mmCIF file of N, CA and C in Angstrom:
data_model
loop_
_atom_site.group_PDB
_atom_site.id
_atom_site.type_symbol
_atom_site.label_atom_id
_atom_site.label_comp_id
_atom_site.label_asym_id
_atom_site.label_seq_id
_atom_site.Cartn_x
_atom_site.Cartn_y
_atom_site.Cartn_z
ATOM 1 N N PRO A 1 37.845 -34.689 -27.322
ATOM 2 C CA PRO A 1 36.391 -34.772 -27.261
ATOM 3 C C PRO A 1 35.736 -33.481 -27.759
ATOM 4 N N PHE A 2 34.500 -33.607 -28.198
ATOM 5 C CA PHE A 2 33.727 -32.439 -28.619
ATOM 6 C C PHE A 2 32.428 -32.439 -27.826
ATOM 7 N N VAL A 3 32.198 -31.371 -27.059
ATOM 8 C CA VAL A 3 30.970 -31.212 -26.280
ATOM 9 C C VAL A 3 30.046 -30.273 -27.042
ATOM 10 N N THR A 4 28.787 -30.660 -27.209
ATOM 11 C CA THR A 4 27.828 -29.821 -27.920
ATOM 12 C C THR A 4 27.548 -28.544 -27.120
ATOM 13 N N ALA A 5 27.065 -27.531 -27.799
ATOM 14 C CA ALA A 5 26.839 -26.224 -27.181
ATOM 15 C C ALA A 5 25.913 -26.297 -25.965
ATOM 16 N N ASP A 6 24.931 -27.190 -25.998
ATOM 17 C CA ASP A 6 24.019 -27.301 -24.861
ATOM 18 C C ASP A 6 24.596 -28.127 -23.707
ATOM 19 N N GLY A 7 25.776 -28.738 -23.928
ATOM 20 C CA GLY A 7 26.426 -29.517 -22.882
ATOM 21 C C GLY A 7 25.810 -30.876 -22.625
ATOM 22 N N LEU A 8 24.913 -31.325 -23.503
ATOM 23 C CA LEU A 8 24.195 -32.578 -23.259
ATOM 24 C C LEU A 8 24.779 -33.792 -23.974
ATOM 25 N N ARG A 9 25.745 -33.577 -24.885
ATOM 26 C CA ARG A 9 26.365 -34.684 -25.607
ATOM 27 C C ARG A 9 27.864 -34.430 -25.717
ATOM 28 N N VAL A 10 28.614 -35.499 -25.579
ATOM 29 C CA VAL A 10 30.057 -35.428 -25.813
ATOM 30 C C VAL A 10 30.414 -36.521 -26.822
ATOM 31 N N TYR A 11 31.084 -36.103 -27.898
ATOM 32 C CA TYR A 11 31.539 -37.003 -28.953
ATOM 33 C C TYR A 11 33.043 -37.185 -28.792
ATOM 34 N N PHE A 12 33.514 -38.425 -28.902
ATOM 35 C CA PHE A 12 34.944 -38.681 -28.786
ATOM 36 C C PHE A 12 35.267 -40.013 -29.447
ATOM 37 N N ALA A 13 36.572 -40.315 -29.558
ATOM 38 C CA ALA A 13 37.019 -41.547 -30.210
ATOM 39 C C ALA A 13 38.069 -42.219 -29.329
ATOM 40 N N PRO A 14 37.651 -43.133 -28.448
ATOM 41 C CA PRO A 14 38.609 -43.825 -27.584
ATOM 42 C C PRO A 14 39.631 -44.605 -28.420
ATOM 43 N N THR A 15 40.839 -44.711 -27.918
ATOM 44 C CA THR A 15 41.878 -45.432 -28.652
ATOM 45 C C THR A 15 41.800 -46.936 -28.460
ATOM 46 N N SER A 16 40.973 -47.384 -27.524
ATOM 47 C CA SER A 16 40.820 -48.811 -27.292
ATOM 48 C C SER A 16 39.331 -49.125 -27.201
ATOM 49 N N PRO A 17 38.860 -50.168 -27.827
ATOM 50 C CA PRO A 17 39.615 -51.117 -28.648
ATOM 51 C C PRO A 17 39.949 -50.524 -30.015
ATOM 52 N N SER A 18 40.857 -51.159 -30.686
ATOM 53 C CA SER A 18 41.285 -50.710 -32.003
ATOM 54 C C SER A 18 40.413 -51.365 -33.067
ATOM 55 N N PRO A 19 40.102 -50.713 -34.164
ATOM 56 C CA PRO A 19 40.457 -49.342 -34.504
ATOM 57 C C PRO A 19 39.565 -48.348 -33.757
ATOM 58 N N GLN A 20 40.019 -47.090 -33.722
ATOM 59 C CA GLN A 20 39.222 -46.048 -33.078
ATOM 60 C C GLN A 20 37.857 -45.946 -33.733
ATOM 61 N N ARG A 21 36.846 -45.609 -32.921
ATOM 62 C CA ARG A 21 35.482 -45.444 -33.400
ATOM 63 C C ARG A 21 34.891 -44.234 -32.694
ATOM 64 N N ILE A 22 34.099 -43.461 -33.400
ATOM 65 C CA ILE A 22 33.480 -42.282 -32.801
ATOM 66 C C ILE A 22 32.248 -42.708 -32.019
ATOM 67 N N VAL A 23 32.186 -42.246 -30.783
ATOM 68 C CA VAL A 23 31.072 -42.565 -29.886
ATOM 69 C C VAL A 23 30.494 -41.270 -29.343
ATOM 70 N N VAL A 24 29.286 -41.380 -28.775
ATOM 71 C CA VAL A 24 28.643 -40.234 -28.139
ATOM 72 C C VAL A 24 28.088 -40.679 -26.790
ATOM 73 N N ALA A 25 28.291 -39.841 -25.789
ATOM 74 C CA ALA A 25 27.675 -40.052 -24.479
ATOM 75 C C ALA A 25 26.693 -38.905 -24.264
ATOM 76 N N LYS A 26 25.525 -39.223 -23.716
ATOM 77 C CA LYS A 26 24.469 -38.224 -23.545
ATOM 78 C C LYS A 26 24.093 -38.097 -22.074
ATOM 79 N N ARG A 27 23.414 -36.986 -21.771
ATOM 80 C CA ARG A 27 22.834 -36.791 -20.447
ATOM 81 C C ARG A 27 21.595 -35.918 -20.594
ATOM 82 N N ALA A 28 20.681 -36.006 -19.635
ATOM 83 C CA ALA A 28 19.409 -35.283 -19.706
ATOM 84 C C ALA A 28 19.570 -33.798 -19.424
ATOM 85 N N ASN A 29 20.466 -33.441 -18.496
ATOM 86 C CA ASN A 29 20.741 -32.024 -18.203
ATOM 87 C C ASN A 29 22.179 -31.898 -17.727
ATOM 88 N N VAL A 30 22.696 -30.692 -17.693
ATOM 89 C CA VAL A 30 24.115 -30.499 -17.410
ATOM 90 C C VAL A 30 24.510 -30.859 -15.980
ATOM 91 N N ALA A 31 23.558 -31.029 -15.086
ATOM 92 C CA ALA A 31 23.868 -31.442 -13.717
ATOM 93 C C ALA A 31 24.030 -32.958 -13.606
ATOM 94 N N ASP A 32 23.562 -33.703 -14.602
ATOM 95 C CA ASP A 32 23.635 -35.166 -14.591
ATOM 96 C C ASP A 32 24.964 -35.648 -15.160
ATOM 97 N N PRO A 33 25.389 -36.854 -14.771
ATOM 98 C CA PRO A 33 26.567 -37.451 -15.404
ATOM 99 C C PRO A 33 26.188 -37.976 -16.796
ATOM 100 N N PHE A 34 27.174 -38.122 -17.659
ATOM 101 C CA PHE A 34 26.934 -38.721 -18.968
ATOM 102 C C PHE A 34 26.693 -40.210 -18.801
ATOM 103 N N ILE A 35 25.808 -40.771 -19.622
ATOM 104 C CA ILE A 35 25.592 -42.216 -19.614
ATOM 105 C C ILE A 35 26.666 -42.875 -20.478
ATOM 106 N N SER A 36 26.741 -44.182 -20.443
ATOM 107 C CA SER A 36 27.751 -44.913 -21.214
ATOM 108 C C SER A 36 27.652 -44.555 -22.697
ATOM 109 N N PRO A 37 28.789 -44.355 -23.344
ATOM 110 C CA PRO A 37 28.760 -43.961 -24.753
ATOM 111 C C PRO A 37 28.286 -45.079 -25.663
ATOM 112 N N THR A 38 27.727 -44.664 -26.805
ATOM 113 C CA THR A 38 27.335 -45.592 -27.864
ATOM 114 C C THR A 38 27.971 -45.108 -29.165
ATOM 115 N N GLU A 39 28.166 -46.031 -30.094
ATOM 116 C CA GLU A 39 28.746 -45.663 -31.378
ATOM 117 C C GLU A 39 27.798 -44.743 -32.136
ATOM 118 N N VAL A 40 28.376 -43.786 -32.850
ATOM 119 C CA VAL A 40 27.591 -42.883 -33.685
ATOM 120 C C VAL A 40 27.216 -43.640 -34.950
ATOM 121 N N ALA A 41 25.926 -43.807 -35.191
ATOM 122 C CA ALA A 41 25.433 -44.596 -36.321
ATOM 123 C C ALA A 41 25.903 -44.024 -37.658
ATOM 124 N N ASN A 42 26.260 -44.900 -38.570
ATOM 125 C CA ASN A 42 26.621 -44.607 -39.967
ATOM 126 C C ASN A 42 27.959 -43.915 -40.147
ATOM 127 N N ILE A 43 28.728 -43.675 -39.104
ATOM 128 C CA ILE A 43 29.989 -42.941 -39.222
ATOM 129 C C ILE A 43 31.200 -43.868 -39.246
ATOM 130 N N ASN A 44 31.210 -44.864 -38.412
ATOM 131 C CA ASN A 44 32.395 -45.690 -38.240
ATOM 132 C C ASN A 44 32.571 -46.716 -39.348
ATOM 133 N N SER A 45 33.842 -46.982 -39.665
ATOM 134 C CA SER A 45 34.194 -47.996 -40.663
ATOM 135 C C SER A 45 35.182 -48.970 -40.018
ATOM 136 N N ALA A 46 35.560 -49.991 -40.749
ATOM 137 C CA ALA A 46 36.544 -50.951 -40.248
ATOM 138 C C ALA A 46 37.946 -50.354 -40.201
ATOM 139 N N SER A 47 38.141 -49.194 -40.826
ATOM 140 C CA SER A 47 39.470 -48.577 -40.913
ATOM 141 C C SER A 47 39.826 -47.704 -39.723
ATOM 142 N N GLY A 48 38.846 -47.155 -39.038
ATOM 143 C CA GLY A 48 39.098 -46.312 -37.875
ATOM 144 C C GLY A 48 38.778 -44.851 -38.123
ATOM 145 N N GLU A 49 38.147 -44.218 -37.129
ATOM 146 C CA GLU A 49 37.758 -42.806 -37.183
ATOM 147 C C GLU A 49 38.179 -42.118 -35.898
ATOM 148 N N ALA A 50 38.383 -40.781 -35.980
ATOM 149 C CA ALA A 50 38.803 -40.020 -34.800
ATOM 150 C C ALA A 50 38.464 -38.549 -34.982
ATOM 151 N N ASP A 51 38.691 -37.776 -33.934
ATOM 152 C CA ASP A 51 38.639 -36.314 -33.957
ATOM 153 C C ASP A 51 37.307 -35.726 -34.432
ATOM 154 N N PRO A 52 36.179 -36.135 -33.841
ATOM 155 C CA PRO A 52 34.898 -35.580 -34.285
ATOM 156 C C PRO A 52 34.722 -34.116 -33.896
ATOM 157 N N MET A 53 34.078 -33.361 -34.774
ATOM 158 C CA MET A 53 33.721 -31.961 -34.523
ATOM 159 C C MET A 53 32.370 -31.731 -35.175
ATOM 160 N N LEU A 54 31.414 -31.159 -34.444
ATOM 161 C CA LEU A 54 30.082 -30.909 -34.983
ATOM 162 C C LEU A 54 29.824 -29.425 -35.105
ATOM 163 N N PHE A 55 28.983 -29.051 -36.076
ATOM 164 C CA PHE A 55 28.560 -27.662 -36.231
ATOM 165 C C PHE A 55 27.211 -27.637 -36.911
ATOM 166 N N ALA A 56 26.703 -26.436 -37.190
ATOM 167 C CA ALA A 56 25.381 -26.253 -37.797
ATOM 168 C C ALA A 56 24.308 -26.923 -36.940
ATOM 169 N N ASN A 57 24.260 -26.526 -35.660
ATOM 170 C CA ASN A 57 23.275 -27.089 -34.723
ATOM 171 C C ASN A 57 23.372 -28.606 -34.635
ATOM 172 N N ASP A 58 24.594 -29.097 -34.641
ATOM 173 C CA ASP A 58 24.887 -30.533 -34.508
ATOM 174 C C ASP A 58 24.334 -31.367 -35.663
ATOM 175 N N ARG A 59 24.115 -30.732 -36.808
ATOM 176 C CA ARG A 59 23.616 -31.454 -37.981
ATOM 177 C C ARG A 59 24.725 -31.869 -38.934
ATOM 178 N N VAL A 60 25.958 -31.389 -38.716
ATOM 179 C CA VAL A 60 27.100 -31.755 -39.550
ATOM 180 C C VAL A 60 28.233 -32.222 -38.645
ATOM 181 N N ILE A 61 28.804 -33.371 -38.978
ATOM 182 C CA ILE A 61 29.967 -33.874 -38.257
ATOM 183 C C ILE A 61 31.136 -33.940 -39.235
ATOM 184 N N VAL A 62 32.298 -33.490 -38.798
ATOM 185 C CA VAL A 62 33.543 -33.594 -39.554
ATOM 186 C C VAL A 62 34.476 -34.439 -38.699
ATOM 187 N N PHE A 63 35.225 -35.334 -39.320
ATOM 188 C CA PHE A 63 36.081 -36.239 -38.560
ATOM 189 C C PHE A 63 37.218 -36.760 -39.434
ATOM 190 N N ALA A 64 38.228 -37.326 -38.794
ATOM 191 C CA ALA A 64 39.337 -37.956 -39.491
ATOM 192 C C ALA A 64 39.037 -39.446 -39.632
ATOM 193 N N SER A 65 39.450 -40.009 -40.777
ATOM 194 C CA SER A 65 39.228 -41.431 -40.997
ATOM 195 C C SER A 65 40.387 -42.029 -41.783
ATOM 196 N N ASP A 66 40.684 -43.281 -41.490
ATOM 197 C CA ASP A 66 41.704 -44.013 -42.239
ATOM 198 C C ASP A 66 41.095 -44.841 -43.364
ATOM 199 N N ARG A 67 39.806 -44.666 -43.635
ATOM 200 C CA ARG A 67 39.173 -45.431 -44.711
ATOM 201 C C ARG A 67 39.802 -45.048 -46.056
ATOM 202 N N PRO A 68 39.786 -45.954 -47.030
ATOM 203 C CA PRO A 68 40.344 -45.631 -48.348
ATOM 204 C C PRO A 68 39.620 -44.429 -48.950
ATOM 205 N N ALA A 69 40.410 -43.557 -49.599
ATOM 206 C CA ALA A 69 39.848 -42.320 -50.141
ATOM 207 C C ALA A 69 40.615 -41.910 -51.387
ATOM 208 N N GLN A 70 40.120 -40.882 -52.066
ATOM 209 C CA GLN A 70 40.775 -40.398 -53.280
ATOM 210 C C GLN A 70 42.189 -39.911 -53.008
ATOM 211 N N GLY A 71 42.396 -39.256 -51.874
ATOM 212 C CA GLY A 71 43.712 -38.723 -51.553
ATOM 213 C C GLY A 71 44.582 -39.698 -50.781
ATOM 214 N N GLY A 72 44.192 -40.947 -50.690
ATOM 215 C CA GLY A 72 44.886 -41.917 -49.843
ATOM 216 C C GLY A 72 44.071 -42.117 -48.588
ATOM 217 N N SER A 73 44.692 -42.581 -47.544
ATOM 218 C CA SER A 73 43.950 -42.741 -46.288
ATOM 219 C C SER A 73 44.390 -41.662 -45.312
ATOM 220 N N GLY A 74 43.694 -41.539 -44.207
ATOM 221 C CA GLY A 74 44.025 -40.529 -43.213
ATOM 222 C C GLY A 74 43.518 -39.154 -43.594
ATOM 223 N N ASN A 75 42.310 -39.087 -44.168
ATOM 224 C CA ASN A 75 41.748 -37.819 -44.630
ATOM 225 C C ASN A 75 40.557 -37.397 -43.774
ATOM 226 N N LEU A 76 40.049 -36.210 -44.060
ATOM 227 C CA LEU A 76 38.869 -35.698 -43.367
ATOM 228 C C LEU A 76 37.611 -36.049 -44.136
ATOM 229 N N TRP A 77 36.566 -36.327 -43.403
ATOM 230 C CA TRP A 77 35.271 -36.711 -43.949
ATOM 231 C C TRP A 77 34.197 -35.907 -43.231
ATOM 232 N N TYR A 78 32.994 -35.864 -43.812
ATOM 233 C CA TYR A 78 31.875 -35.224 -43.138
ATOM 234 C C TYR A 78 30.605 -35.991 -43.460
ATOM 235 N N ALA A 79 29.592 -35.774 -42.626
ATOM 236 C CA ALA A 79 28.271 -36.353 -42.852
ATOM 237 C C ALA A 79 27.246 -35.379 -42.284
ATOM 238 N N THR A 80 26.041 -35.437 -42.819
ATOM 239 C CA THR A 80 24.980 -34.534 -42.380
ATOM 240 C C THR A 80 23.761 -35.332 -41.915
ATOM 241 N N ARG A 81 22.886 -34.628 -41.198
ATOM 242 C CA ARG A 81 21.611 -35.202 -40.767
ATOM 243 C C ARG A 81 20.611 -34.058 -40.646
ATOM 244 N N THR A 82 19.331 -34.386 -40.585
ATOM 245 C CA THR A 82 18.297 -33.356 -40.565
ATOM 246 C C THR A 82 18.139 -32.702 -39.198
ATOM 247 N N ASN A 83 18.401 -33.463 -38.115
ATOM 248 C CA ASN A 83 18.384 -32.878 -36.769
ATOM 249 C C ASN A 83 19.224 -33.745 -35.841
ATOM 250 N N GLU A 84 19.466 -33.265 -34.635
ATOM 251 C CA GLU A 84 20.393 -33.937 -33.722
ATOM 252 C C GLU A 84 19.936 -35.305 -33.247
ATOM 253 N N ASP A 85 18.661 -35.642 -33.426
ATOM 254 C CA ASP A 85 18.155 -36.938 -32.993
ATOM 255 C C ASP A 85 18.106 -37.972 -34.115
ATOM 256 N N GLN A 86 18.493 -37.584 -35.315
ATOM 257 C CA GLN A 86 18.492 -38.496 -36.456
ATOM 258 C C GLN A 86 19.906 -39.027 -36.698
ATOM 259 N N PRO A 87 20.030 -40.197 -37.349
ATOM 260 C CA PRO A 87 21.372 -40.683 -37.691
ATOM 261 C C PRO A 87 21.965 -39.853 -38.826
ATOM 262 N N PHE A 88 23.285 -39.831 -38.890
ATOM 263 C CA PHE A 88 23.965 -39.160 -39.983
ATOM 264 C C PHE A 88 23.826 -39.968 -41.264
ATOM 265 N N GLY A 89 23.911 -39.279 -42.388
ATOM 266 C CA GLY A 89 23.929 -39.945 -43.684
ATOM 267 C C GLY A 89 25.302 -40.538 -43.949
ATOM 268 N N THR A 90 25.495 -41.052 -45.143
ATOM 269 C CA THR A 90 26.757 -41.664 -45.539
ATOM 270 C C THR A 90 27.876 -40.618 -45.540
ATOM 271 N N PRO A 91 29.020 -40.911 -44.912
ATOM 272 C CA PRO A 91 30.130 -39.966 -44.909
ATOM 273 C C PRO A 91 30.672 -39.691 -46.316
ATOM 274 N N ILE A 92 31.123 -38.446 -46.506
ATOM 275 C CA ILE A 92 31.673 -37.990 -47.779
ATOM 276 C C ILE A 92 33.059 -37.417 -47.511
ATOM 277 N N GLU A 93 34.011 -37.760 -48.359
ATOM 278 C CA GLU A 93 35.365 -37.234 -48.189
ATOM 279 C C GLU A 93 35.367 -35.725 -48.413
ATOM 280 N N LEU A 94 36.053 -35.007 -47.554
ATOM 281 C CA LEU A 94 36.163 -33.552 -47.661
ATOM 282 C C LEU A 94 37.337 -33.243 -48.594
ATOM 283 N N LEU A 95 37.065 -33.238 -49.899
ATOM 284 C CA LEU A 95 38.109 -33.215 -50.919
ATOM 285 C C LEU A 95 39.006 -31.992 -50.874
ATOM 286 N N GLY A 96 38.536 -30.840 -50.466
ATOM 287 C CA GLY A 96 39.372 -29.648 -50.424
ATOM 288 C C GLY A 96 40.482 -29.700 -49.394
ATOM 289 N N THR A 97 40.480 -30.743 -48.563
ATOM 290 C CA THR A 97 41.508 -30.877 -47.531
ATOM 291 C C THR A 97 42.376 -32.107 -47.740
ATOM 292 N N SER A 98 42.034 -32.960 -48.683
ATOM 293 C CA SER A 98 42.716 -34.244 -48.844
ATOM 294 C C SER A 98 44.082 -34.099 -49.491
ATOM 295 N N SER A 99 45.003 -34.942 -49.047
ATOM 296 C CA SER A 99 46.330 -35.026 -49.638
ATOM 297 C C SER A 99 46.828 -36.456 -49.444
ATOM 298 N N SER A 100 48.047 -36.710 -49.852
ATOM 299 C CA SER A 100 48.633 -38.033 -49.628
ATOM 300 C C SER A 100 49.151 -38.172 -48.198
ATOM 301 N N MET A 101 49.083 -37.084 -47.417
ATOM 302 C CA MET A 101 49.509 -37.096 -46.014
ATOM 303 C C MET A 101 48.282 -37.233 -45.113
ATOM 304 N N ASP A 102 48.515 -37.561 -43.855
ATOM 305 C CA ASP A 102 47.404 -37.678 -42.906
ATOM 306 C C ASP A 102 46.890 -36.305 -42.499
ATOM 307 N N GLU A 103 45.561 -36.161 -42.467
ATOM 308 C CA GLU A 103 44.910 -34.964 -41.946
ATOM 309 C C GLU A 103 44.077 -35.371 -40.732
ATOM 310 N N SER A 104 43.995 -34.464 -39.747
ATOM 311 C CA SER A 104 43.200 -34.761 -38.550
ATOM 312 C C SER A 104 42.851 -33.472 -37.828
ATOM 313 N N ASP A 105 42.193 -33.620 -36.683
ATOM 314 C CA ASP A 105 41.859 -32.523 -35.776
ATOM 315 C C ASP A 105 41.109 -31.372 -36.447
ATOM 316 N N PRO A 106 40.008 -31.652 -37.163
ATOM 317 C CA PRO A 106 39.291 -30.568 -37.841
ATOM 318 C C PRO A 106 38.569 -29.645 -36.864
ATOM 319 N N HIS A 107 38.511 -28.382 -37.227
ATOM 320 C CA HIS A 107 37.703 -27.396 -36.508
ATOM 321 C C HIS A 107 37.092 -26.468 -37.553
ATOM 322 N N VAL A 108 35.777 -26.355 -37.552
ATOM 323 C CA VAL A 108 35.063 -25.536 -38.531
ATOM 324 C C VAL A 108 34.660 -24.219 -37.886
ATOM 325 N N SER A 109 34.819 -23.128 -38.639
ATOM 326 C CA SER A 109 34.431 -21.808 -38.138
ATOM 327 C C SER A 109 32.924 -21.759 -37.901
ATOM 328 N N PRO A 110 32.454 -20.860 -37.044
ATOM 329 C CA PRO A 110 31.020 -20.786 -36.735
ATOM 330 C C PRO A 110 30.125 -20.600 -37.969
ATOM 331 N N ASP A 111 30.608 -19.895 -38.996
ATOM 332 C CA ASP A 111 29.785 -19.699 -40.192
ATOM 333 C C ASP A 111 29.878 -20.875 -41.168
ATOM 334 N N GLY A 112 30.709 -21.873 -40.854
ATOM 335 C CA GLY A 112 30.830 -23.061 -41.693
ATOM 336 C C GLY A 112 31.631 -22.856 -42.967
ATOM 337 N N CYS A 113 32.311 -21.726 -43.104
ATOM 338 C CA CYS A 113 33.021 -21.408 -44.348
ATOM 339 C C CYS A 113 34.520 -21.680 -44.304
ATOM 340 N N ARG A 114 35.069 -21.946 -43.145
ATOM 341 C CA ARG A 114 36.512 -22.204 -43.039
ATOM 342 C C ARG A 114 36.727 -23.399 -42.130
ATOM 343 N N ILE A 115 37.666 -24.253 -42.540
ATOM 344 C CA ILE A 115 38.049 -25.395 -41.713
ATOM 345 C C ILE A 115 39.544 -25.306 -41.433
ATOM 346 N N TYR A 116 39.896 -25.556 -40.194
ATOM 347 C CA TYR A 116 41.289 -25.624 -39.771
ATOM 348 C C TYR A 116 41.570 -27.089 -39.449
ATOM 349 N N PHE A 117 42.758 -27.563 -39.782
ATOM 350 C CA PHE A 117 43.076 -28.961 -39.538
ATOM 351 C C PHE A 117 44.586 -29.148 -39.477
ATOM 352 N N ALA A 118 45.004 -30.269 -38.927
ATOM 353 C CA ALA A 118 46.415 -30.616 -38.840
ATOM 354 C C ALA A 118 46.756 -31.574 -39.981
ATOM 355 N N ARG A 119 47.970 -31.433 -40.500
ATOM 356 C CA ARG A 119 48.455 -32.334 -41.562
ATOM 357 C C ARG A 119 49.856 -32.808 -41.170
ATOM 358 N N ASN A 120 50.075 -34.094 -41.289
ATOM 359 C CA ASN A 120 51.368 -34.685 -40.967
ATOM 360 C C ASN A 120 52.263 -34.583 -42.200
ATOM 361 N N VAL A 121 53.004 -33.481 -42.305
ATOM 362 C CA VAL A 121 53.755 -33.187 -43.525
ATOM 363 C C VAL A 121 55.070 -33.950 -43.643
ATOM 364 N N GLY A 122 55.625 -34.391 -42.534
ATOM 365 C CA GLY A 122 56.914 -35.073 -42.614
ATOM 366 C C GLY A 122 56.922 -36.451 -41.998
ATOM 367 N N GLY A 123 55.750 -36.961 -41.681
ATOM 368 C CA GLY A 123 55.694 -38.241 -40.984
ATOM 369 C C GLY A 123 56.091 -38.052 -39.525
ATOM 370 N N GLY A 124 55.905 -39.047 -38.754
ATOM 371 C CA GLY A 124 56.287 -38.961 -37.343
ATOM 372 C C GLY A 124 55.505 -37.899 -36.600
ATOM 373 N N VAL A 125 56.215 -36.961 -35.978
ATOM 374 C CA VAL A 125 55.569 -35.936 -35.160
ATOM 375 C C VAL A 125 55.535 -34.575 -35.849
ATOM 376 N N ASP A 126 55.793 -34.513 -37.129
ATOM 377 C CA ASP A 126 55.858 -33.242 -37.860
ATOM 378 C C ASP A 126 54.485 -32.842 -38.405
ATOM 379 N N TRP A 127 53.609 -32.337 -37.520
ATOM 380 C CA TRP A 127 52.270 -31.896 -37.897
ATOM 381 C C TRP A 127 52.271 -30.384 -38.061
ATOM 382 N N GLN A 128 51.551 -29.889 -39.065
ATOM 383 C CA GLN A 128 51.415 -28.452 -39.281
ATOM 384 C C GLN A 128 49.945 -28.095 -39.404
ATOM 385 N N LEU A 129 49.624 -26.842 -39.125
ATOM 386 C CA LEU A 129 48.253 -26.342 -39.186
ATOM 387 C C LEU A 129 47.954 -25.820 -40.588
ATOM 388 N N PHE A 130 46.795 -26.225 -41.139
ATOM 389 C CA PHE A 130 46.346 -25.799 -42.455
ATOM 390 C C PHE A 130 44.916 -25.290 -42.344
ATOM 391 N N SER A 131 44.454 -24.592 -43.372
ATOM 392 C CA SER A 131 43.055 -24.190 -43.438
ATOM 393 C C SER A 131 42.592 -24.234 -44.878
ATOM 394 N N ALA A 132 41.309 -24.334 -45.040
ATOM 395 C CA ALA A 132 40.669 -24.282 -46.353
ATOM 396 C C ALA A 132 39.365 -23.512 -46.166
ATOM 397 N N SER A 133 38.923 -22.827 -47.214
ATOM 398 C CA SER A 133 37.698 -22.045 -47.077
ATOM 399 C C SER A 133 36.846 -22.163 -48.314
ATOM 400 N N SER A 134 35.587 -21.782 -48.140
ATOM 401 C CA SER A 134 34.640 -21.715 -49.244
ATOM 402 C C SER A 134 33.797 -20.462 -49.042
ATOM 403 N N PRO A 135 33.206 -19.966 -50.102
ATOM 404 C CA PRO A 135 32.352 -18.780 -49.941
ATOM 405 C C PRO A 135 31.117 -19.109 -49.106
ATOM 406 N N PRO A 136 30.572 -18.119 -48.389
ATOM 407 C CA PRO A 136 29.371 -18.381 -47.565
ATOM 408 C C PRO A 136 28.159 -18.748 -48.410
#
């Protein structure tokens, strides 16, 4: 799960029902319980999504998806929005991280210039840590 900095939203991808879908649960203040989660608009596909991570004041979401992509399936994608109360735009494949292997578990540095992620290099349980960067 990913909890926003203010503690008012938690994004996660339950494994049931299948395929995984990214949802968000909200609350009015940190003393309140989260309400029932709802699907994150414009993010989910019929192929399945997981591992959401938000940054840039919750205006950018990065996530893993099994949707068809240039590098195969099981790649990282991102989407943007103008503010935290608006829906995200159409997801875009994060090409600098794509390969023919599965990528997941993205984490973006606070300045938004480096991403860390896991890649399944040998199939099965053989995951390794990778990173990619761009200039600020």
